[in-house]
Amino acid sequence: MKLKHTYILIIIYILATLFASPYITYSQIFDETNDRWSKGWTNYEPNNTTYPKAEQTISGTITSDTFLNNETTYLLTGDVYVTNNASLTIQEGTIIRCDTENVANLIITRGAKLIAAGSRAYPIVFTSNKARKSRNNGDWGGIIIAGTGKVNTVSGNAIIKGKINPQYAIYGGTDSKQETTIIRYVRIEFAGNTSRRGHQEGGLALFGIGENSIINNIMVSYSGQDSFKWRGGKCHLKNLISLKAHDDDFDLSKGFIGTLSNIIALRHPYITSPFGSYALEVNGYDSDQGYIKPKDLTDITITNATLINLSDKTNYQHTTAAIYSKNSAIVYISNSQISGFSDVVKFDKSYQSLTNINQHFNMDNSFFNIHNKGVLATIAIKNNTEVLKYNRFTKDFKSAEELFIDPYNKITPKFNLKKSTNNYMVVQ
């Protein structure tokens, strides 16, 4: 009986210690999970990877249930639509080369379904059809998925932009519980081309996605536009990686509601859009289309985010804020780290007071390393403590190499801090 009581006391002591020191808890949890979930299926050097030549072409419109097997390498060419409530199922380990001449786009229309269930050992790969070492950001279009989830517009529906067949361009509706798609262990490389449709949504674009969708372990690399894009809908996603996107890494708008956990945005200061690129851009509503109710604003909760710009003291002047929050978007970030950017967050003019900012934006139990003020807004912000309290930060800007264990590792970069967060200053 004494032994049992001893075990109970030990467990109580451990739990009390962890909860008494939230920054230690953050470090321990982040260091453990980051290495665990991102190993085995990612590729940080896709331009140096040799893929087999395509053996079978996929083009036109898919109107009935279709299965792609991993014994065949496919060429996706032109705009490929999945329609008529059909399902496109892709076996684990399947490689799909995407045409760069007749620029490829995979468009899953409202009511149809993409089931791309890879595995850690055998991820599904969508990649450029160009040869090794000749691939570039924006070689092909990307993957577009339209669902019937709620969209924060006056009509409740919206239209996918660009030269897409009008009968397939509508998304949104009232079925917020829809299982719109199942995507896991998938790599999307060199997407984001704009030449075919005049407007491109990026690597993976999710429109009106349903809450029962399963989306995890996705890596979008070298997108010519955004890596991940959400327009309306509701979903809970995890284990997402954006590698060196030309535009935003994670772009959310039109009333998307959900959670993102375990996300990585890895940027470089020389890979950026002239209009401004952010690791996270959150738009409360589409200002061109209006919105229904204030409670339907884009509302996102993010935990265990690693937002890194690989800048140093010779080039950090090319960086922007890590986060851009506009049109009254609601953002909560915890247990995360932001490094290499000019500022943590930028607010547009819709945030008209400090009280309004604190009602819509909160970040806690996190760490940041920046080279500017920290918070950019159209209203006066005296210091970081007014917005970024309950976080730790570096006193002086540090390069990724100074700060992290192995940020340039070509297999699995390690963004564990060289020193415990307890060695850094705290805003509170």
Tab-separated table of C-alpha atoms in Angstrom:
chain	number	residue	atom	x	y	z
A	1	MET	CA	0.000	0.000	0.000
A	2	LYS	CA	2.889	2.386	0.828
A	3	LEU	CA	4.396	1.736	-2.611
A	4	LYS	CA	1.114	2.647	-4.300
A	5	HIS	CA	0.931	5.916	-2.361
A	6	THR	CA	4.540	6.680	-3.319
A	7	TYR	CA	3.715	6.311	-7.043
A	8	ILE	CA	0.701	8.585	-6.659
A	9	LEU	CA	2.805	11.265	-4.929
A	10	ILE	CA	5.437	11.081	-7.697
A	11	ILE	CA	2.803	11.541	-10.404
A	12	ILE	CA	1.264	14.497	-8.546
A	13	TYR	CA	4.720	16.083	-8.166
A	14	ILE	CA	5.500	15.732	-11.894
A	15	LEU	CA	2.171	17.208	-12.949
A	16	ALA	CA	2.503	20.088	-10.509
A	17	THR	CA	5.997	20.858	-11.798
A	18	LEU	CA	4.874	20.906	-15.422
A	19	PHE	CA	1.842	23.098	-14.862
A	20	ALA	CA	3.838	25.466	-12.667
A	21	SER	CA	6.273	26.153	-15.516
A	22	PRO	CA	4.401	26.641	-18.785
A	23	TYR	CA	7.526	27.548	-20.751
A	24	ILE	CA	9.261	24.311	-19.812
A	25	THR	CA	6.111	22.443	-20.762
A	26	TYR	CA	6.106	24.201	-24.146
A	27	SER	CA	9.741	23.317	-24.846
A	28	GLN	CA	9.343	19.691	-23.874
A	29	ILE	CA	6.155	19.168	-25.856
A	30	PHE	CA	7.370	21.006	-28.967
A	31	ASP	CA	10.792	19.323	-29.109
A	32	GLU	CA	9.185	15.909	-28.870
A	33	THR	CA	6.323	16.305	-31.335
A	34	ASN	CA	8.139	18.279	-34.057
A	35	ASP	CA	10.677	15.522	-34.653
A	36	ARG	CA	8.147	12.744	-34.394
A	37	TRP	CA	5.439	13.769	-36.858
A	38	SER	CA	7.597	15.246	-39.646
A	39	LYS	CA	10.018	12.370	-40.163
A	40	GLY	CA	9.851	9.689	-42.820
A	41	TRP	CA	7.515	11.240	-45.418
A	42	THR	CA	8.815	14.774	-46.038
A	43	ASN	CA	11.290	15.956	-48.690
A	44	TYR	CA	13.185	19.211	-48.254
A	45	GLU	CA	15.109	18.810	-51.532
A	46	PRO	CA	12.471	17.933	-54.136
A	47	ASN	CA	14.517	19.474	-56.945
A	48	ASN	CA	17.221	16.870	-56.355
A	49	THR	CA	14.808	13.937	-56.389
A	50	THR	CA	14.605	11.634	-59.399
A	51	TYR	CA	11.032	10.528	-60.107
A	52	PRO	CA	10.018	7.827	-62.618
A	53	LYS	CA	8.683	8.875	-66.012
A	54	ALA	CA	4.927	9.079	-66.464
A	55	GLU	CA	3.305	6.017	-68.009
A	56	GLN	CA	-0.364	6.993	-68.151
A	57	THR	CA	-2.106	10.309	-68.803
A	58	ILE	CA	-4.992	11.788	-66.809
A	59	SER	CA	-6.903	14.560	-68.572
A	60	GLY	CA	-10.368	15.963	-69.142
A	61	THR	CA	-13.309	15.234	-66.835
A	62	ILE	CA	-13.674	12.339	-64.399
A	63	THR	CA	-17.380	11.556	-63.995
A	64	SER	CA	-17.300	8.164	-62.230
A	65	ASP	CA	-15.379	6.642	-59.333
A	66	THR	CA	-11.735	6.273	-60.350
A	67	PHE	CA	-8.757	4.565	-58.686
A	68	LEU	CA	-5.087	5.387	-59.257
A	69	ASN	CA	-2.650	2.645	-58.221
A	70	ASN	CA	0.952	2.975	-57.134
A	71	GLU	CA	2.242	0.589	-59.804
A	72	THR	CA	1.710	3.325	-62.403
A	73	THR	CA	3.254	6.791	-62.609
A	74	TYR	CA	0.699	9.261	-63.953
A	75	LEU	CA	0.866	12.481	-65.968
A	76	LEU	CA	-1.798	15.014	-64.961
A	77	THR	CA	-2.331	17.387	-67.892
A	78	GLY	CA	-4.570	20.424	-68.325
A	79	ASP	CA	-7.565	21.169	-66.101
A	80	VAL	CA	-8.777	17.832	-64.760
A	81	TYR	CA	-12.244	18.053	-63.181
A	82	VAL	CA	-13.752	15.423	-60.870
A	83	THR	CA	-17.533	15.867	-61.185
A	84	ASN	CA	-20.904	14.126	-60.862
A	85	ASN	CA	-20.341	13.221	-57.165
A	86	ALA	CA	-17.526	10.887	-58.240
A	87	SER	CA	-14.603	9.914	-55.993
A	88	LEU	CA	-10.995	9.988	-57.117
A	89	THR	CA	-9.075	7.553	-54.905
A	90	ILE	CA	-5.278	7.508	-54.964
A	91	GLN	CA	-3.326	4.593	-53.481
A	92	GLU	CA	-0.465	5.228	-51.065
A	93	GLY	CA	2.905	5.640	-52.756
A	94	THR	CA	1.430	6.886	-56.051
A	95	ILE	CA	3.474	9.477	-57.984
A	96	ILE	CA	1.659	11.982	-60.185
A	97	ARG	CA	3.795	14.089	-62.510
A	98	CYS	CA	2.070	17.363	-63.410
A	99	ASP	CA	2.295	18.890	-66.872
A	100	THR	CA	4.161	22.185	-67.136
A	101	GLU	CA	3.317	22.815	-70.808
A	102	ASN	CA	-0.428	22.121	-70.818
A	103	VAL	CA	-0.446	23.329	-67.225
A	104	ALA	CA	-2.092	20.821	-64.884
A	105	ASN	CA	-4.774	21.550	-62.264
A	106	LEU	CA	-6.746	18.979	-60.297
A	107	ILE	CA	-10.192	20.415	-59.506
A	108	ILE	CA	-12.536	18.491	-57.207
A	109	THR	CA	-15.965	20.026	-57.783
A	110	ARG	CA	-18.698	20.448	-55.178
A	111	GLY	CA	-20.163	17.036	-54.317
A	112	ALA	CA	-17.194	15.076	-55.693
A	113	LYS	CA	-14.419	13.755	-53.447
A	114	LEU	CA	-10.662	13.275	-53.365
A	115	ILE	CA	-9.391	10.372	-51.255
A	116	ALA	CA	-5.597	10.554	-51.213
A	117	ALA	CA	-4.542	8.421	-48.258
A	118	GLY	CA	-0.791	8.000	-48.285
A	119	SER	CA	1.280	6.685	-45.410
A	120	ARG	CA	4.475	7.674	-43.640
A	121	ALA	CA	6.441	5.032	-45.551
A	122	TYR	CA	4.625	5.601	-48.851
A	123	PRO	CA	3.447	9.201	-49.269
A	124	ILE	CA	1.514	10.304	-52.355
A	125	VAL	CA	3.471	12.831	-54.450
A	126	PHE	CA	2.207	15.484	-56.883
A	127	THR	CA	5.234	17.046	-58.549
A	128	SER	CA	6.500	18.865	-61.631
A	129	ASN	CA	7.011	16.920	-64.842
A	130	LYS	CA	10.350	18.665	-65.366
A	131	ALA	CA	13.623	16.834	-64.911
A	132	ARG	CA	15.654	16.820	-61.725
A	133	LYS	CA	17.329	20.173	-60.941
A	134	SER	CA	15.199	22.069	-63.488
A	135	ARG	CA	11.980	22.470	-61.465
A	136	ASN	CA	10.776	25.841	-60.202
A	137	ASN	CA	8.110	27.507	-58.090
A	138	GLY	CA	4.878	27.522	-60.098
A	139	ASP	CA	5.667	24.810	-62.653
A	140	TRP	CA	2.046	23.602	-62.592
A	141	GLY	CA	-1.286	24.696	-61.138
A	142	GLY	CA	-2.329	22.907	-57.966
A	143	ILE	CA	-5.150	21.057	-56.230
A	144	ILE	CA	-8.501	22.786	-55.768
A	145	ILE	CA	-11.253	21.201	-53.649
A	146	ALA	CA	-14.768	22.676	-53.450
A	147	GLY	CA	-17.131	21.701	-50.651
A	148	THR	CA	-20.562	22.554	-49.318
A	149	GLY	CA	-19.479	24.097	-46.010
A	150	LYS	CA	-20.532	27.511	-44.771
A	151	VAL	CA	-18.998	30.554	-46.466
A	152	ASN	CA	-19.127	34.032	-44.932
A	153	THR	CA	-20.653	35.872	-47.883
A	154	VAL	CA	-24.055	37.499	-48.295
A	155	SER	CA	-25.237	34.653	-50.564
A	156	GLY	CA	-23.622	31.860	-48.555
A	157	ASN	CA	-21.854	30.720	-51.720
A	158	ALA	CA	-18.862	31.996	-53.654
A	159	ILE	CA	-17.074	31.548	-56.972
A	160	ILE	CA	-13.547	30.213	-57.440
A	161	LYS	CA	-11.571	32.903	-59.237
A	162	GLY	CA	-9.795	32.425	-62.538
A	163	LYS	CA	-10.601	30.761	-65.849
A	164	ILE	CA	-12.426	27.774	-64.458
A	165	ASN	CA	-15.500	26.193	-66.062
A	166	PRO	CA	-18.397	28.279	-64.606
A	167	GLN	CA	-20.584	25.252	-63.850
A	168	TYR	CA	-17.848	23.886	-61.580
A	169	ALA	CA	-16.705	27.154	-59.973
A	170	ILE	CA	-19.335	27.409	-57.208
A	171	TYR	CA	-18.527	26.393	-53.645
A	172	GLY	CA	-20.184	26.687	-50.242
A	173	GLY	CA	-23.584	25.717	-48.901
A	174	THR	CA	-25.246	24.508	-45.729
A	175	ASP	CA	-23.678	21.071	-45.178
A	176	SER	CA	-20.948	22.097	-42.747
A	177	LYS	CA	-20.488	18.474	-41.579
A	178	GLN	CA	-19.582	17.169	-45.038
A	179	GLU	CA	-16.599	14.840	-45.410
A	180	THR	CA	-15.352	16.812	-48.391
A	181	THR	CA	-12.012	15.055	-48.689
A	182	ILE	CA	-9.541	12.676	-47.093
A	183	ILE	CA	-5.927	13.722	-47.616
A	184	ARG	CA	-3.020	12.469	-45.564
A	185	TYR	CA	0.690	11.941	-46.142
A	186	VAL	CA	0.729	13.900	-49.399
A	187	ARG	CA	3.477	16.065	-50.894
A	188	ILE	CA	2.620	18.826	-53.396
A	189	GLU	CA	5.707	20.227	-55.116
A	190	PHE	CA	6.262	23.203	-57.484
A	191	ALA	CA	2.582	24.168	-57.862
A	192	GLY	CA	1.139	27.713	-58.075
A	193	ASN	CA	1.323	28.489	-61.809
A	194	THR	CA	-0.804	31.453	-63.020
A	195	SER	CA	-0.411	31.196	-66.796
A	196	ARG	CA	-3.319	28.837	-67.561
A	197	ARG	CA	-6.156	30.402	-65.602
A	198	GLY	CA	-4.895	33.932	-64.983
A	199	HIS	CA	-5.385	33.347	-61.263
A	200	GLN	CA	-4.028	30.468	-59.239
A	201	GLU	CA	-4.936	29.396	-55.752
A	202	GLY	CA	-1.599	27.736	-54.946
A	203	GLY	CA	-0.612	24.276	-53.792
A	204	LEU	CA	-3.693	23.092	-51.894
A	205	ALA	CA	-6.820	25.274	-51.982
A	206	LEU	CA	-9.789	24.266	-49.824
A	207	PHE	CA	-13.098	26.006	-50.548
A	208	GLY	CA	-16.073	25.537	-48.216
A	209	ILE	CA	-14.482	22.450	-46.700
A	210	GLY	CA	-16.651	20.271	-44.460
A	211	GLU	CA	-15.906	19.630	-40.789
A	212	ASN	CA	-15.640	15.838	-41.178
A	213	SER	CA	-12.859	16.097	-43.726
A	214	ILE	CA	-9.572	14.422	-42.791
A	215	ILE	CA	-6.545	16.522	-43.707
A	216	ASN	CA	-3.182	15.888	-42.097
A	217	ASN	CA	0.482	15.339	-42.909
A	218	ILE	CA	0.598	17.537	-46.011
A	219	MET	CA	3.765	19.204	-47.336
A	220	VAL	CA	3.555	21.930	-49.995
A	221	SER	CA	6.964	22.879	-51.389
A	222	TYR	CA	8.027	25.743	-53.662
A	223	SER	CA	4.569	27.037	-54.508
A	224	GLY	CA	4.481	29.941	-56.943
A	225	GLN	CA	1.503	31.333	-55.003
A	226	ASP	CA	0.154	30.406	-51.538
A	227	SER	CA	0.993	26.972	-50.175
A	228	PHE	CA	-2.295	26.385	-48.315
A	229	LYS	CA	-5.491	28.348	-48.847
A	230	TRP	CA	-8.864	28.170	-47.080
A	231	ARG	CA	-12.010	29.989	-48.169
A	232	GLY	CA	-14.886	29.408	-45.788
A	233	GLY	CA	-15.784	26.039	-44.337
A	234	LYS	CA	-14.854	24.464	-41.054
A	235	CYS	CA	-12.201	21.864	-40.316
A	236	HIS	CA	-9.494	20.734	-37.923
A	237	LEU	CA	-6.136	20.085	-39.552
A	238	LYS	CA	-2.732	19.018	-38.303
A	239	ASN	CA	0.844	18.347	-39.425
A	240	LEU	CA	1.113	20.831	-42.294
A	241	ILE	CA	4.391	22.038	-43.817
A	242	SER	CA	4.965	24.915	-46.226
A	243	LEU	CA	8.448	25.101	-47.741
A	244	LYS	CA	9.688	28.298	-49.422
A	245	ALA	CA	6.443	29.546	-50.928
A	246	HIS	CA	6.533	32.598	-53.181
A	247	ASP	CA	3.399	34.036	-51.573
A	248	ASP	CA	1.738	33.225	-48.230
A	249	ASP	CA	2.251	29.909	-46.474
A	250	PHE	CA	-1.192	29.721	-44.837
A	251	ASP	CA	-3.959	31.978	-46.198
A	252	LEU	CA	-7.426	31.936	-44.583
A	253	SER	CA	-10.539	33.919	-45.439
A	254	LYS	CA	-14.321	34.027	-45.993
A	255	GLY	CA	-15.233	32.851	-42.510
A	256	PHE	CA	-13.108	29.724	-42.229
A	257	ILE	CA	-13.402	28.335	-38.696
A	258	GLY	CA	-11.069	25.695	-37.379
A	259	THR	CA	-7.821	24.655	-35.788
A	260	LEU	CA	-4.332	24.125	-37.147
A	261	SER	CA	-1.935	22.138	-34.987
A	262	ASN	CA	1.687	21.242	-35.696
A	263	ILE	CA	2.348	23.528	-38.639
A	264	ILE	CA	5.664	24.637	-40.127
A	265	ALA	CA	6.282	27.563	-42.473
A	266	LEU	CA	9.864	27.703	-43.695
A	267	ARG	CA	10.611	30.826	-45.719
A	268	HIS	CA	13.614	32.563	-47.283
A	269	PRO	CA	13.920	36.382	-47.479
A	270	TYR	CA	14.696	36.277	-51.213
A	271	ILE	CA	11.618	34.170	-52.074
A	272	THR	CA	8.694	36.534	-51.710
A	273	SER	CA	5.889	38.273	-53.570
A	274	PRO	CA	6.251	41.984	-54.423
A	275	PHE	CA	2.817	42.470	-52.813
A	276	GLY	CA	4.029	41.090	-49.483
A	277	SER	CA	4.220	37.503	-48.307
A	278	TYR	CA	3.383	36.242	-44.838
A	279	ALA	CA	3.673	32.951	-43.044
A	280	LEU	CA	0.069	33.431	-41.960
A	281	GLU	CA	-2.480	35.755	-43.560
A	282	VAL	CA	-5.935	35.782	-41.979
A	283	ASN	CA	-8.785	37.745	-43.531
A	284	GLY	CA	-11.977	38.050	-41.475
A	285	TYR	CA	-14.189	38.375	-44.533
A	286	ASP	CA	-14.023	39.237	-48.216
A	287	SER	CA	-14.364	43.025	-48.334
A	288	ASP	CA	-15.633	42.829	-51.932
A	289	GLN	CA	-18.508	40.489	-51.076
A	290	GLY	CA	-19.413	41.537	-47.548
A	291	TYR	CA	-20.437	39.133	-44.805
A	292	ILE	CA	-23.509	37.842	-43.006
A	293	LYS	CA	-22.847	38.121	-39.268
A	294	PRO	CA	-19.898	39.218	-37.128
A	295	LYS	CA	-19.853	35.767	-35.492
A	296	ASP	CA	-19.089	34.272	-38.912
A	297	LEU	CA	-15.723	36.003	-39.213
A	298	THR	CA	-12.681	33.862	-39.945
A	299	ASP	CA	-11.715	32.398	-36.578
A	300	ILE	CA	-8.572	30.264	-36.311
A	301	THR	CA	-6.825	28.595	-33.376
A	302	ILE	CA	-3.213	27.568	-33.953
A	303	THR	CA	-1.037	25.472	-31.642
A	304	ASN	CA	2.558	24.263	-32.039
A	305	ALA	CA	3.367	26.491	-35.008
A	306	THR	CA	6.920	26.999	-36.253
A	307	LEU	CA	7.049	30.084	-38.475
A	308	ILE	CA	10.635	30.585	-39.629
A	309	ASN	CA	12.270	32.938	-42.102
A	310	LEU	CA	15.861	31.845	-42.757
A	311	SER	CA	17.124	35.415	-42.661
A	312	ASP	CA	20.311	36.744	-41.125
A	313	LYS	CA	21.760	40.177	-40.444
A	314	THR	CA	22.752	40.638	-44.114
A	315	ASN	CA	19.261	40.196	-45.568
A	316	TYR	CA	16.639	40.558	-42.842
A	317	GLN	CA	15.584	43.897	-44.310
A	318	HIS	CA	13.705	41.938	-46.986
A	319	THR	CA	11.351	40.298	-44.480
A	320	THR	CA	7.807	41.222	-43.483
A	321	ALA	CA	5.734	40.462	-40.401
A	322	ALA	CA	5.099	36.766	-39.808
A	323	ILE	CA	1.332	37.271	-39.455
A	324	TYR	CA	-1.023	39.642	-41.265
A	325	SER	CA	-4.472	39.931	-39.669
A	326	LYS	CA	-7.107	41.960	-41.489
A	327	ASN	CA	-10.830	42.653	-41.726
A	328	SER	CA	-11.398	41.840	-38.045
A	329	ALA	CA	-10.134	38.244	-38.259
A	330	ILE	CA	-9.946	36.313	-34.994
A	331	VAL	CA	-6.609	34.610	-34.307
A	332	TYR	CA	-5.334	32.677	-31.300
A	333	ILE	CA	-1.802	31.231	-31.269
A	334	SER	CA	-0.186	29.219	-28.491
A	335	ASN	CA	2.873	27.032	-27.855
A	336	SER	CA	4.550	28.377	-30.988
A	337	GLN	CA	7.731	30.025	-32.199
A	338	ILE	CA	8.281	32.817	-34.705
A	339	SER	CA	11.735	33.739	-35.944
A	340	GLY	CA	13.533	35.687	-38.680
A	341	PHE	CA	10.707	38.107	-39.542
A	342	SER	CA	10.570	41.880	-39.110
A	343	ASP	CA	7.588	41.722	-36.755
A	344	VAL	CA	5.282	39.194	-35.157
A	345	VAL	CA	1.988	40.611	-36.427
A	346	LYS	CA	0.593	43.343	-38.645
A	347	PHE	CA	-2.987	44.643	-38.290
A	348	ASP	CA	-4.953	46.527	-40.927
A	349	LYS	CA	-7.196	49.547	-40.280
A	350	SER	CA	-10.200	47.383	-39.290
A	351	TYR	CA	-8.633	47.077	-35.813
A	352	GLN	CA	-9.506	50.527	-34.506
A	353	SER	CA	-8.417	50.306	-30.887
A	354	LEU	CA	-6.145	48.338	-28.595
A	355	THR	CA	-9.222	46.807	-26.972
A	356	ASN	CA	-10.430	45.695	-30.395
A	357	ILE	CA	-7.042	44.104	-31.148
A	358	ASN	CA	-6.992	42.224	-27.857
A	359	GLN	CA	-10.512	40.945	-28.518
A	360	HIS	CA	-9.487	39.502	-31.888
A	361	PHE	CA	-5.842	38.502	-31.472
A	362	ASN	CA	-4.057	36.604	-28.745
A	363	MET	CA	-0.711	34.842	-28.605
A	364	ASP	CA	0.626	33.187	-25.463
A	365	ASN	CA	3.168	30.668	-24.178
A	366	SER	CA	5.199	31.257	-27.336
A	367	PHE	CA	8.613	32.544	-28.405
A	368	PHE	CA	9.668	35.120	-30.999
A	369	ASN	CA	12.889	36.464	-32.520
A	370	ILE	CA	12.383	39.568	-34.698
A	371	HIS	CA	14.320	42.663	-35.770
A	372	ASN	CA	11.664	45.399	-35.671
A	373	LYS	CA	8.977	46.631	-33.248
A	374	GLY	CA	6.975	43.430	-33.022
A	375	VAL	CA	3.490	44.836	-33.691
A	376	LEU	CA	2.430	46.966	-36.670
A	377	ALA	CA	-0.929	48.740	-36.593
A	378	THR	CA	-2.655	51.891	-37.790
A	379	ILE	CA	-3.329	52.811	-34.160
A	380	ALA	CA	-0.632	53.713	-31.652
A	381	ILE	CA	0.939	50.708	-29.894
A	382	LYS	CA	3.276	51.795	-27.103
A	383	ASN	CA	5.116	48.490	-26.689
A	384	ASN	CA	4.838	44.736	-27.205
A	385	THR	CA	3.363	44.144	-23.771
A	386	GLU	CA	0.044	45.583	-24.923
A	387	VAL	CA	-0.429	42.761	-27.466
A	388	LEU	CA	2.236	40.080	-27.020
A	389	LYS	CA	2.247	39.502	-23.277
A	390	TYR	CA	2.867	36.032	-21.816
A	391	ASN	CA	5.520	35.191	-24.430
A	392	ARG	CA	9.322	35.032	-24.498
A	393	PHE	CA	11.649	36.767	-26.959
A	394	THR	CA	15.283	37.433	-27.822
A	395	LYS	CA	16.767	40.738	-26.739
A	396	ASP	CA	18.657	41.066	-30.039
A	397	PHE	CA	17.883	39.560	-33.430
A	398	LYS	CA	19.578	36.219	-34.102
A	399	SER	CA	19.999	34.225	-37.307
A	400	ALA	CA	18.443	30.774	-37.573
A	401	GLU	CA	21.877	29.204	-37.266
A	402	GLU	CA	22.530	31.014	-33.989
A	403	LEU	CA	19.147	30.170	-32.540
A	404	PHE	CA	18.210	26.638	-33.581
A	405	ILE	CA	19.919	23.253	-33.364
A	406	ASP	CA	19.959	22.305	-37.066
A	407	PRO	CA	17.777	24.614	-39.202
A	408	TYR	CA	19.517	23.800	-42.515
A	409	ASN	CA	19.364	20.030	-42.247
A	410	LYS	CA	18.405	18.705	-45.707
A	411	ILE	CA	16.624	15.633	-44.374
A	412	THR	CA	14.634	16.962	-41.419
A	413	PRO	CA	15.492	20.494	-40.210
A	414	LYS	CA	15.504	20.827	-36.437
A	415	PHE	CA	14.040	24.002	-35.002
A	416	ASN	CA	14.604	23.138	-31.371
A	417	LEU	CA	16.137	26.095	-29.563
A	418	LYS	CA	19.802	25.678	-28.612
A	419	LYS	CA	18.953	27.199	-25.244
A	420	SER	CA	15.850	26.705	-23.137
A	421	THR	CA	13.199	29.383	-23.487
A	422	ASN	CA	13.884	30.220	-19.832
A	423	ASN	CA	17.119	31.882	-21.044
A	424	TYR	CA	15.155	34.513	-22.951
A	425	MET	CA	13.219	37.579	-21.863
A	426	VAL	CA	9.539	37.320	-21.105
A	427	VAL	CA	6.774	39.774	-21.945
A	428	GLN	CA	4.133	39.741	-19.238
